[in-house]
Amino acid sequence: MQGAEGAAAAWRNPTYWVLFATILWGLYWMPLVFLEGRGFSGVWPGLLLNLGALAVSTLALLWRPPGWAVFFSRRVILGCGLCGVAVTLYAASILATDVARALLLFYLCPAWSTLIEMVFLGRRATGRRFLALALSAAGLAALTVGELSLEEEAGLGDLMALVSGLSWAVGTSFLFGSKRFEIRAGSFHAFLGACLAGFLLLLVLPSPLTAEASGWLLGLGLGALYMLPVVAICLWGALHLPPGQLGFLLTGEIVSGLLSATLLLDQPFGWPEALGALFICGAAASEALAGKR
């Protein structure tokens, strides 16, 4: 009986669900690169996935509408919308720069989360938290010194990945502890924000289209089957886990993402990326330990 109760408790534990979603997040570059090969360039692959997820989340809302107070919660709309913006920027950055650099720059989000918790959530400024910030800064320096340039596509991709992590950290901070979060409404707001951000980004980064109808159907289907559950799980995790701890769990994506990209893509992974990964994972671990204590 105790074993069954323990299994049920583990089933409801957001930590395990977020870790599962983390593995899938690490493979996020795969559908993006696949759609790029089908005639979608730049912003389009991520936008197409988000459109598919938005369509299904809209149908879920129509099938069983939540209460108005839940659907129009400003805190949930803002938090989920910012997470959606983060997803769009992250997808565009993966195709604009190296997968490894996009991963690592996005996962500076634990540093942003640490600052948010200290300044706005009243968390104590401890030596361990300052260590997390210092390690994050060292990781950023290892990745970007002498390489970040707005005049180059790769440099713009680096910048989008960096802003994406900040947007995710702020968004999840709004969601943590919210009493009006509902998974269907939250997913709808996130993917609506992602799609709006994608169309706005197209104005800045025009992306040519040479795709056929089958490519559109594949992209929309991948968005419904892949993007929707992954983002929904992360949003649900943000409701129950502090931003720093959530950011730490999501750094597991660095492992699955770097391994898969290094093995399957012909992209460089040298000492700057290795040092950046070491410092950023160390910062996330330090922040998680600070949160535990």
PDB file of C-alpha atoms in Angstrom:
ATOM      1  CA  MET A   1       0.000   0.000   0.000  1.00  0.00           C
ATOM      2  CA  GLN A   2       2.823   2.375   0.880  1.00  0.00           C
ATOM      3  CA  GLY A   3       4.528   1.571  -2.426  1.00  0.00           C
ATOM      4  CA  ALA A   4       1.381   2.491  -4.339  1.00  0.00           C
ATOM      5  CA  GLU A   5       1.027   5.742  -2.398  1.00  0.00           C
ATOM      6  CA  GLY A   6       4.677   6.560  -3.075  1.00  0.00           C
ATOM      7  CA  ALA A   7       4.203   5.915  -6.784  1.00  0.00           C
ATOM      8  CA  ALA A   8       1.120   8.138  -6.821  1.00  0.00           C
ATOM      9  CA  ALA A   9       3.023  10.922  -5.037  1.00  0.00           C
ATOM     10  CA  ALA A  10       5.879  10.649  -7.527  1.00  0.00           C
ATOM     11  CA  TRP A  11       3.363  10.794 -10.372  1.00  0.00           C
ATOM     12  CA  ARG A  12       2.118  14.135  -9.051  1.00  0.00           C
ATOM     13  CA  ASN A  13       5.587  15.511  -8.316  1.00  0.00           C
ATOM     14  CA  PRO A  14       6.296  18.460 -10.678  1.00  0.00           C
ATOM     15  CA  THR A  15      10.055  17.848 -10.429  1.00  0.00           C
ATOM     16  CA  TYR A  16       9.842  14.573 -12.335  1.00  0.00           C
ATOM     17  CA  TRP A  17       7.545  16.012 -14.980  1.00  0.00           C
ATOM     18  CA  VAL A  18       9.844  18.983 -15.535  1.00  0.00           C
ATOM     19  CA  LEU A  19      12.850  16.666 -15.849  1.00  0.00           C
ATOM     20  CA  PHE A  20      10.977  14.660 -18.497  1.00  0.00           C
ATOM     21  CA  ALA A  21      10.113  17.848 -20.383  1.00  0.00           C
ATOM     22  CA  THR A  22      13.758  18.905 -20.078  1.00  0.00           C
ATOM     23  CA  ILE A  23      14.911  15.921 -22.130  1.00  0.00           C
ATOM     24  CA  LEU A  24      12.445  16.839 -24.865  1.00  0.00           C
ATOM     25  CA  TRP A  25      13.528  20.498 -24.723  1.00  0.00           C
ATOM     26  CA  GLY A  26      17.086  19.391 -25.352  1.00  0.00           C
ATOM     27  CA  LEU A  27      15.927  17.851 -28.635  1.00  0.00           C
ATOM     28  CA  TYR A  28      13.974  20.966 -29.663  1.00  0.00           C
ATOM     29  CA  TRP A  29      16.541  21.772 -32.341  1.00  0.00           C
ATOM     30  CA  MET A  30      15.544  18.612 -34.247  1.00  0.00           C
ATOM     31  CA  PRO A  31      12.064  19.683 -35.436  1.00  0.00           C
ATOM     32  CA  LEU A  32      13.435  23.168 -36.135  1.00  0.00           C
ATOM     33  CA  VAL A  33      16.230  21.852 -38.351  1.00  0.00           C
ATOM     34  CA  PHE A  34      13.820  19.367 -39.952  1.00  0.00           C
ATOM     35  CA  LEU A  35      11.391  22.140 -40.896  1.00  0.00           C
ATOM     36  CA  GLU A  36      14.256  24.302 -42.117  1.00  0.00           C
ATOM     37  CA  GLY A  37      15.104  21.506 -44.534  1.00  0.00           C
ATOM     38  CA  ARG A  38      11.480  21.482 -45.721  1.00  0.00           C
ATOM     39  CA  GLY A  39      11.598  25.084 -46.902  1.00  0.00           C
ATOM     40  CA  PHE A  40      10.986  27.086 -43.709  1.00  0.00           C
ATOM     41  CA  SER A  41      13.782  29.485 -42.774  1.00  0.00           C
ATOM     42  CA  GLY A  42      14.561  31.909 -39.961  1.00  0.00           C
ATOM     43  CA  VAL A  43      11.534  32.597 -37.775  1.00  0.00           C
ATOM     44  CA  TRP A  44       9.148  30.283 -39.637  1.00  0.00           C
ATOM     45  CA  PRO A  45      10.005  26.871 -38.109  1.00  0.00           C
ATOM     46  CA  GLY A  46       9.359  28.024 -34.552  1.00  0.00           C
ATOM     47  CA  LEU A  47       6.301  30.010 -35.586  1.00  0.00           C
ATOM     48  CA  LEU A  48       4.798  27.021 -37.380  1.00  0.00           C
ATOM     49  CA  LEU A  49       5.253  24.782 -34.331  1.00  0.00           C
ATOM     50  CA  ASN A  50       3.638  27.420 -32.124  1.00  0.00           C
ATOM     51  CA  LEU A  51       0.696  27.808 -34.505  1.00  0.00           C
ATOM     52  CA  GLY A  52       0.009  24.075 -34.308  1.00  0.00           C
ATOM     53  CA  ALA A  53       0.136  24.153 -30.512  1.00  0.00           C
ATOM     54  CA  LEU A  54      -2.076  27.264 -30.415  1.00  0.00           C
ATOM     55  CA  ALA A  55      -4.714  25.574 -32.574  1.00  0.00           C
ATOM     56  CA  VAL A  56      -4.977  22.580 -30.232  1.00  0.00           C
ATOM     57  CA  SER A  57      -4.931  24.698 -27.062  1.00  0.00           C
ATOM     58  CA  THR A  58      -7.753  26.818 -28.535  1.00  0.00           C
ATOM     59  CA  LEU A  59      -9.834  23.691 -29.212  1.00  0.00           C
ATOM     60  CA  ALA A  60      -9.200  22.530 -25.634  1.00  0.00           C
ATOM     61  CA  LEU A  61     -10.505  25.860 -24.317  1.00  0.00           C
ATOM     62  CA  LEU A  62     -13.624  25.676 -26.477  1.00  0.00           C
ATOM     63  CA  TRP A  63     -14.272  22.095 -25.412  1.00  0.00           C
ATOM     64  CA  ARG A  64     -14.146  22.932 -21.703  1.00  0.00           C
ATOM     65  CA  PRO A  65     -13.922  26.672 -21.020  1.00  0.00           C
ATOM     66  CA  PRO A  66     -12.423  27.775 -17.683  1.00  0.00           C
ATOM     67  CA  GLY A  67     -13.953  30.513 -15.569  1.00  0.00           C
ATOM     68  CA  TRP A  68     -13.600  34.107 -16.728  1.00  0.00           C
ATOM     69  CA  ALA A  69     -11.598  35.056 -13.655  1.00  0.00           C
ATOM     70  CA  VAL A  70      -9.097  32.314 -14.471  1.00  0.00           C
ATOM     71  CA  PHE A  71      -8.883  33.059 -18.185  1.00  0.00           C
ATOM     72  CA  PHE A  72      -8.426  36.809 -17.732  1.00  0.00           C
ATOM     73  CA  SER A  73      -5.999  36.694 -14.806  1.00  0.00           C
ATOM     74  CA  ARG A  74      -3.516  39.461 -15.625  1.00  0.00           C
ATOM     75  CA  ARG A  75      -0.735  37.706 -13.756  1.00  0.00           C
ATOM     76  CA  VAL A  76      -1.215  34.490 -15.722  1.00  0.00           C
ATOM     77  CA  ILE A  77      -1.593  36.296 -19.053  1.00  0.00           C
ATOM     78  CA  LEU A  78       1.601  38.275 -18.490  1.00  0.00           C
ATOM     79  CA  GLY A  79       3.602  35.342 -17.141  1.00  0.00           C
ATOM     80  CA  CYS A  80       2.541  32.874 -19.833  1.00  0.00           C
ATOM     81  CA  GLY A  81       2.823  35.497 -22.566  1.00  0.00           C
ATOM     82  CA  LEU A  82       6.437  36.242 -21.606  1.00  0.00           C
ATOM     83  CA  CYS A  83       7.200  32.504 -21.595  1.00  0.00           C
ATOM     84  CA  GLY A  84       5.733  32.351 -25.100  1.00  0.00           C
ATOM     85  CA  VAL A  85       7.958  35.226 -26.225  1.00  0.00           C
ATOM     86  CA  ALA A  86      10.915  33.299 -24.789  1.00  0.00           C
ATOM     87  CA  VAL A  87       9.990  30.200 -26.820  1.00  0.00           C
ATOM     88  CA  THR A  88       9.854  32.224 -30.052  1.00  0.00           C
ATOM     89  CA  LEU A  89      13.183  33.961 -29.478  1.00  0.00           C
ATOM     90  CA  TYR A  90      14.816  30.699 -28.461  1.00  0.00           C
ATOM     91  CA  ALA A  91      13.657  28.915 -31.615  1.00  0.00           C
ATOM     92  CA  ALA A  92      14.922  31.736 -33.836  1.00  0.00           C
ATOM     93  CA  SER A  93      18.259  31.816 -32.014  1.00  0.00           C
ATOM     94  CA  ILE A  94      18.859  28.079 -32.526  1.00  0.00           C
ATOM     95  CA  LEU A  95      18.716  28.521 -36.307  1.00  0.00           C
ATOM     96  CA  ALA A  96      20.679  31.789 -36.288  1.00  0.00           C
ATOM     97  CA  THR A  97      23.638  30.622 -34.180  1.00  0.00           C
ATOM     98  CA  ASP A  98      25.113  27.316 -33.030  1.00  0.00           C
ATOM     99  CA  VAL A  99      22.796  25.059 -31.039  1.00  0.00           C
ATOM    100  CA  ALA A 100      25.324  24.862 -28.187  1.00  0.00           C
ATOM    101  CA  ARG A 101      25.604  28.645 -27.855  1.00  0.00           C
ATOM    102  CA  ALA A 102      21.822  29.132 -28.010  1.00  0.00           C
ATOM    103  CA  LEU A 103      21.349  26.512 -25.291  1.00  0.00           C
ATOM    104  CA  LEU A 104      23.930  27.957 -22.955  1.00  0.00           C
ATOM    105  CA  LEU A 105      22.950  31.600 -23.394  1.00  0.00           C
ATOM    106  CA  PHE A 106      19.295  30.782 -22.793  1.00  0.00           C
ATOM    107  CA  TYR A 107      20.232  28.923 -19.624  1.00  0.00           C
ATOM    108  CA  LEU A 108      21.611  32.010 -18.024  1.00  0.00           C
ATOM    109  CA  CYS A 109      17.972  32.268 -16.889  1.00  0.00           C
ATOM    110  CA  PRO A 110      18.873  30.964 -13.376  1.00  0.00           C
ATOM    111  CA  ALA A 111      20.972  34.125 -12.958  1.00  0.00           C
ATOM    112  CA  TRP A 112      18.013  36.298 -13.960  1.00  0.00           C
ATOM    113  CA  SER A 113      15.789  34.233 -11.649  1.00  0.00           C
ATOM    114  CA  THR A 114      18.198  34.748  -8.761  1.00  0.00           C
ATOM    115  CA  LEU A 115      18.125  38.513  -9.237  1.00  0.00           C
ATOM    116  CA  ILE A 116      14.324  38.525  -9.492  1.00  0.00           C
ATOM    117  CA  GLU A 117      13.945  36.465  -6.321  1.00  0.00           C
ATOM    118  CA  MET A 118      16.333  38.717  -4.405  1.00  0.00           C
ATOM    119  CA  VAL A 119      14.897  42.028  -5.605  1.00  0.00           C
ATOM    120  CA  PHE A 120      11.167  41.310  -5.975  1.00  0.00           C
ATOM    121  CA  LEU A 121      10.376  38.130  -3.997  1.00  0.00           C
ATOM    122  CA  GLY A 122      12.229  39.063  -0.836  1.00  0.00           C
ATOM    123  CA  ARG A 123      14.723  36.189  -0.898  1.00  0.00           C
ATOM    124  CA  ARG A 124      17.803  36.718   1.249  1.00  0.00           C
ATOM    125  CA  ALA A 125      20.995  37.838  -0.527  1.00  0.00           C
ATOM    126  CA  THR A 126      23.429  35.119   0.525  1.00  0.00           C
ATOM    127  CA  GLY A 127      26.990  34.329  -0.483  1.00  0.00           C
ATOM    128  CA  ARG A 128      25.732  31.279  -2.374  1.00  0.00           C
ATOM    129  CA  ARG A 129      23.387  33.409  -4.460  1.00  0.00           C
ATOM    130  CA  PHE A 130      26.174  35.855  -5.278  1.00  0.00           C
ATOM    131  CA  LEU A 131      28.312  32.868  -6.259  1.00  0.00           C
ATOM    132  CA  ALA A 132      25.583  31.808  -8.679  1.00  0.00           C
ATOM    133  CA  LEU A 133      25.584  35.285 -10.231  1.00  0.00           C
ATOM    134  CA  ALA A 134      29.387  35.308 -10.502  1.00  0.00           C
ATOM    135  CA  LEU A 135      29.451  31.893 -12.169  1.00  0.00           C
ATOM    136  CA  SER A 136      26.749  32.982 -14.603  1.00  0.00           C
ATOM    137  CA  ALA A 137      28.747  36.078 -15.500  1.00  0.00           C
ATOM    138  CA  ALA A 138      31.834  33.914 -16.034  1.00  0.00           C
ATOM    139  CA  GLY A 139      29.852  31.610 -18.304  1.00  0.00           C
ATOM    140  CA  LEU A 140      28.562  34.557 -20.308  1.00  0.00           C
ATOM    141  CA  ALA A 141      32.093  35.943 -20.632  1.00  0.00           C
ATOM    142  CA  ALA A 142      33.452  32.591 -21.814  1.00  0.00           C
ATOM    143  CA  LEU A 143      30.794  32.387 -24.512  1.00  0.00           C
ATOM    144  CA  THR A 144      30.605  35.932 -25.796  1.00  0.00           C
ATOM    145  CA  VAL A 145      33.846  37.859 -25.252  1.00  0.00           C
ATOM    146  CA  GLY A 146      34.931  39.074 -28.646  1.00  0.00           C
ATOM    147  CA  GLU A 147      32.158  37.197 -30.462  1.00  0.00           C
ATOM    148  CA  LEU A 148      28.836  38.924 -29.810  1.00  0.00           C
ATOM    149  CA  SER A 149      28.119  41.264 -32.716  1.00  0.00           C
ATOM    150  CA  LEU A 150      24.777  42.686 -33.786  1.00  0.00           C
ATOM    151  CA  GLU A 151      26.070  42.993 -37.353  1.00  0.00           C
ATOM    152  CA  GLU A 152      26.313  39.245 -37.821  1.00  0.00           C
ATOM    153  CA  GLU A 153      23.515  36.681 -37.927  1.00  0.00           C
ATOM    154  CA  ALA A 154      25.229  34.502 -35.316  1.00  0.00           C
ATOM    155  CA  GLY A 155      25.650  37.508 -33.017  1.00  0.00           C
ATOM    156  CA  LEU A 156      21.966  38.352 -33.355  1.00  0.00           C
ATOM    157  CA  GLY A 157      21.164  34.732 -32.555  1.00  0.00           C
ATOM    158  CA  ASP A 158      23.276  34.996 -29.396  1.00  0.00           C
ATOM    159  CA  LEU A 159      21.402  38.118 -28.362  1.00  0.00           C
ATOM    160  CA  MET A 160      17.996  36.504 -28.981  1.00  0.00           C
ATOM    161  CA  ALA A 161      19.001  33.508 -26.852  1.00  0.00           C
ATOM    162  CA  LEU A 162      20.113  35.816 -24.037  1.00  0.00           C
ATOM    163  CA  VAL A 163      16.879  37.845 -24.109  1.00  0.00           C
ATOM    164  CA  SER A 164      14.895  34.628 -24.345  1.00  0.00           C
ATOM    165  CA  GLY A 165      16.323  33.411 -21.031  1.00  0.00           C
ATOM    166  CA  LEU A 166      15.495  36.736 -19.386  1.00  0.00           C
ATOM    167  CA  SER A 167      11.932  36.633 -20.715  1.00  0.00           C
ATOM    168  CA  TRP A 168      11.489  33.083 -19.432  1.00  0.00           C
ATOM    169  CA  ALA A 169      12.813  33.981 -15.972  1.00  0.00           C
ATOM    170  CA  VAL A 170      10.468  36.969 -15.635  1.00  0.00           C
ATOM    171  CA  GLY A 171       7.503  35.003 -16.961  1.00  0.00           C
ATOM    172  CA  THR A 172       7.941  32.068 -14.589  1.00  0.00           C
ATOM    173  CA  SER A 173       8.367  34.486 -11.677  1.00  0.00           C
ATOM    174  CA  PHE A 174       4.867  35.831 -12.370  1.00  0.00           C
ATOM    175  CA  LEU A 175       3.455  32.288 -12.450  1.00  0.00           C
ATOM    176  CA  PHE A 176       5.055  30.963  -9.258  1.00  0.00           C
ATOM    177  CA  GLY A 177       2.354  30.564  -6.597  1.00  0.00           C
ATOM    178  CA  SER A 178      -0.468  31.912  -8.776  1.00  0.00           C
ATOM    179  CA  LYS A 179      -3.869  30.773  -7.507  1.00  0.00           C
ATOM    180  CA  ARG A 180      -5.635  31.335 -10.843  1.00  0.00           C
ATOM    181  CA  PHE A 181      -3.445  29.260 -13.120  1.00  0.00           C
ATOM    182  CA  GLU A 182      -5.233  26.671 -15.270  1.00  0.00           C
ATOM    183  CA  ILE A 183      -3.216  24.567 -17.676  1.00  0.00           C
ATOM    184  CA  ARG A 184      -5.427  25.002 -20.768  1.00  0.00           C
ATOM    185  CA  ALA A 185      -5.774  28.758 -20.362  1.00  0.00           C
ATOM    186  CA  GLY A 186      -2.080  29.096 -19.532  1.00  0.00           C
ATOM    187  CA  SER A 187      -1.042  27.133 -22.620  1.00  0.00           C
ATOM    188  CA  PHE A 188      -3.340  29.242 -24.797  1.00  0.00           C
ATOM    189  CA  HIS A 189      -1.850  32.507 -23.492  1.00  0.00           C
ATOM    190  CA  ALA A 190       1.698  31.179 -23.891  1.00  0.00           C
ATOM    191  CA  PHE A 191       1.256  30.103 -27.501  1.00  0.00           C
ATOM    192  CA  LEU A 192      -0.739  33.201 -28.381  1.00  0.00           C
ATOM    193  CA  GLY A 193       2.154  35.278 -27.054  1.00  0.00           C
ATOM    194  CA  ALA A 194       4.624  33.078 -28.939  1.00  0.00           C
ATOM    195  CA  CYS A 195       2.746  33.480 -32.244  1.00  0.00           C
ATOM    196  CA  LEU A 196       2.330  37.241 -31.858  1.00  0.00           C
ATOM    197  CA  ALA A 197       6.043  37.550 -31.065  1.00  0.00           C
ATOM    198  CA  GLY A 198       6.833  35.396 -34.104  1.00  0.00           C
ATOM    199  CA  PHE A 199       4.854  37.582 -36.500  1.00  0.00           C
ATOM    200  CA  LEU A 200       6.458  40.715 -35.046  1.00  0.00           C
ATOM    201  CA  LEU A 201       9.896  39.139 -35.366  1.00  0.00           C
ATOM    202  CA  LEU A 202       9.194  38.452 -39.041  1.00  0.00           C
ATOM    203  CA  LEU A 203       9.034  42.227 -39.561  1.00  0.00           C
ATOM    204  CA  VAL A 204      12.590  42.530 -38.249  1.00  0.00           C
ATOM    205  CA  LEU A 205      13.982  39.299 -39.687  1.00  0.00           C
ATOM    206  CA  PRO A 206      12.202  38.566 -42.998  1.00  0.00           C
ATOM    207  CA  SER A 207      12.374  34.823 -43.631  1.00  0.00           C
ATOM    208  CA  PRO A 208      11.753  33.427 -47.140  1.00  0.00           C
ATOM    209  CA  LEU A 209       9.329  30.529 -47.623  1.00  0.00           C
ATOM    210  CA  THR A 210       9.758  27.733 -50.175  1.00  0.00           C
ATOM    211  CA  ALA A 211       7.711  25.075 -48.377  1.00  0.00           C
ATOM    212  CA  GLU A 212       5.038  22.847 -49.864  1.00  0.00           C
ATOM    213  CA  ALA A 213       1.670  22.009 -48.316  1.00  0.00           C
ATOM    214  CA  SER A 214       2.988  18.785 -46.770  1.00  0.00           C
ATOM    215  CA  GLY A 215       5.591  20.800 -44.865  1.00  0.00           C
ATOM    216  CA  TRP A 216       2.902  22.980 -43.327  1.00  0.00           C
ATOM    217  CA  LEU A 217       0.920  19.938 -42.184  1.00  0.00           C
ATOM    218  CA  LEU A 218       4.008  18.328 -40.674  1.00  0.00           C
ATOM    219  CA  GLY A 219       4.953  21.501 -38.833  1.00  0.00           C
ATOM    220  CA  LEU A 220       1.488  22.050 -37.409  1.00  0.00           C
ATOM    221  CA  GLY A 221       1.304  18.405 -36.341  1.00  0.00           C
ATOM    222  CA  LEU A 222       4.684  18.583 -34.615  1.00  0.00           C
ATOM    223  CA  GLY A 223       3.544  21.695 -32.794  1.00  0.00           C
ATOM    224  CA  ALA A 224       0.435  19.930 -31.500  1.00  0.00           C
ATOM    225  CA  LEU A 225       2.155  16.677 -30.517  1.00  0.00           C
ATOM    226  CA  TYR A 226       5.529  18.004 -29.348  1.00  0.00           C
ATOM    227  CA  MET A 227       5.458  21.676 -28.421  1.00  0.00           C
ATOM    228  CA  LEU A 228       2.129  21.762 -26.607  1.00  0.00           C
ATOM    229  CA  PRO A 229       2.842  19.074 -23.966  1.00  0.00           C
ATOM    230  CA  VAL A 230       6.428  20.236 -23.369  1.00  0.00           C
ATOM    231  CA  VAL A 231       5.501  23.876 -22.778  1.00  0.00           C
ATOM    232  CA  ALA A 232       2.385  22.948 -20.774  1.00  0.00           C
ATOM    233  CA  ILE A 233       4.455  20.792 -18.407  1.00  0.00           C
ATOM    234  CA  CYS A 234       7.006  23.582 -17.909  1.00  0.00           C
ATOM    235  CA  LEU A 235       4.278  26.132 -17.192  1.00  0.00           C
ATOM    236  CA  TRP A 236       2.672  23.779 -14.678  1.00  0.00           C
ATOM    237  CA  GLY A 237       6.084  23.273 -13.095  1.00  0.00           C
ATOM    238  CA  ALA A 238       6.549  27.056 -12.856  1.00  0.00           C
ATOM    239  CA  LEU A 239       3.370  27.205 -10.769  1.00  0.00           C
ATOM    240  CA  HIS A 240       4.782  24.845  -8.128  1.00  0.00           C
ATOM    241  CA  LEU A 241       8.559  25.360  -8.239  1.00  0.00           C
ATOM    242  CA  PRO A 242      10.520  28.542  -7.379  1.00  0.00           C
ATOM    243  CA  PRO A 243      12.088  30.219 -10.450  1.00  0.00           C
ATOM    244  CA  GLY A 244      15.632  29.336  -9.390  1.00  0.00           C
ATOM    245  CA  GLN A 245      14.834  25.674  -8.824  1.00  0.00           C
ATOM    246  CA  LEU A 246      12.894  25.470 -12.084  1.00  0.00           C
ATOM    247  CA  GLY A 247      15.794  27.065 -13.942  1.00  0.00           C
ATOM    248  CA  PHE A 248      18.160  24.531 -12.403  1.00  0.00           C
ATOM    249  CA  LEU A 249      15.995  21.573 -13.456  1.00  0.00           C
ATOM    250  CA  LEU A 250      15.719  22.910 -16.980  1.00  0.00           C
ATOM    251  CA  THR A 251      19.490  23.042 -17.330  1.00  0.00           C
ATOM    252  CA  GLY A 252      19.239  19.288 -17.847  1.00  0.00           C
ATOM    253  CA  GLU A 253      18.403  20.339 -21.387  1.00  0.00           C
ATOM    254  CA  ILE A 254      22.040  21.368 -21.755  1.00  0.00           C
ATOM    255  CA  VAL A 255      23.066  17.732 -21.385  1.00  0.00           C
ATOM    256  CA  SER A 256      20.578  16.231 -23.846  1.00  0.00           C
ATOM    257  CA  GLY A 257      20.868  19.192 -26.209  1.00  0.00           C
ATOM    258  CA  LEU A 258      24.650  19.362 -26.315  1.00  0.00           C
ATOM    259  CA  LEU A 259      25.055  15.610 -26.652  1.00  0.00           C
ATOM    260  CA  SER A 260      22.532  15.284 -29.460  1.00  0.00           C
ATOM    261  CA  ALA A 261      23.717  18.387 -31.331  1.00  0.00           C
ATOM    262  CA  THR A 262      27.401  17.491 -31.022  1.00  0.00           C
ATOM    263  CA  LEU A 263      26.811  13.943 -32.236  1.00  0.00           C
ATOM    264  CA  LEU A 264      24.339  14.691 -35.033  1.00  0.00           C
ATOM    265  CA  LEU A 265      25.244  18.191 -36.250  1.00  0.00           C
ATOM    266  CA  ASP A 266      28.504  19.418 -37.707  1.00  0.00           C
ATOM    267  CA  GLN A 267      28.755  22.354 -35.321  1.00  0.00           C
ATOM    268  CA  PRO A 268      31.810  23.435 -33.312  1.00  0.00           C
ATOM    269  CA  PHE A 269      32.053  22.722 -29.596  1.00  0.00           C
ATOM    270  CA  GLY A 270      35.323  24.045 -28.230  1.00  0.00           C
ATOM    271  CA  TRP A 271      36.731  25.371 -24.984  1.00  0.00           C
ATOM    272  CA  PRO A 272      34.472  28.493 -24.868  1.00  0.00           C
ATOM    273  CA  GLU A 273      31.349  26.309 -24.972  1.00  0.00           C
ATOM    274  CA  ALA A 274      32.845  23.802 -22.518  1.00  0.00           C
ATOM    275  CA  LEU A 275      33.770  26.538 -20.029  1.00  0.00           C
ATOM    276  CA  GLY A 276      30.422  28.235 -20.500  1.00  0.00           C
ATOM    277  CA  ALA A 277      28.583  24.969 -19.801  1.00  0.00           C
ATOM    278  CA  LEU A 278      30.690  24.347 -16.694  1.00  0.00           C
ATOM    279  CA  PHE A 279      30.115  27.818 -15.231  1.00  0.00           C
ATOM    280  CA  ILE A 280      26.407  28.032 -16.099  1.00  0.00           C
ATOM    281  CA  CYS A 281      25.572  24.565 -14.742  1.00  0.00           C
ATOM    282  CA  GLY A 282      27.562  25.436 -11.630  1.00  0.00           C
ATOM    283  CA  ALA A 283      25.564  28.633 -11.211  1.00  0.00           C
ATOM    284  CA  ALA A 284      22.274  26.767 -11.569  1.00  0.00           C
ATOM    285  CA  ALA A 285      23.369  24.118  -9.047  1.00  0.00           C
ATOM    286  CA  SER A 286      24.469  26.784  -6.577  1.00  0.00           C
ATOM    287  CA  GLU A 287      21.158  28.590  -6.893  1.00  0.00           C
ATOM    288  CA  ALA A 288      19.188  25.390  -6.408  1.00  0.00           C
ATOM    289  CA  LEU A 289      21.150  24.580  -3.232  1.00  0.00           C
ATOM    290  CA  ALA A 290      20.518  28.106  -1.971  1.00  0.00           C
ATOM    291  CA  GLY A 291      16.794  27.624  -2.577  1.00  0.00           C
ATOM    292  CA  LYS A 292      16.812  24.291  -0.721  1.00  0.00           C
ATOM    293  CA  ARG A 293      18.339  25.907   2.362  1.00  0.00           C
TER     294      ARG A 293
END
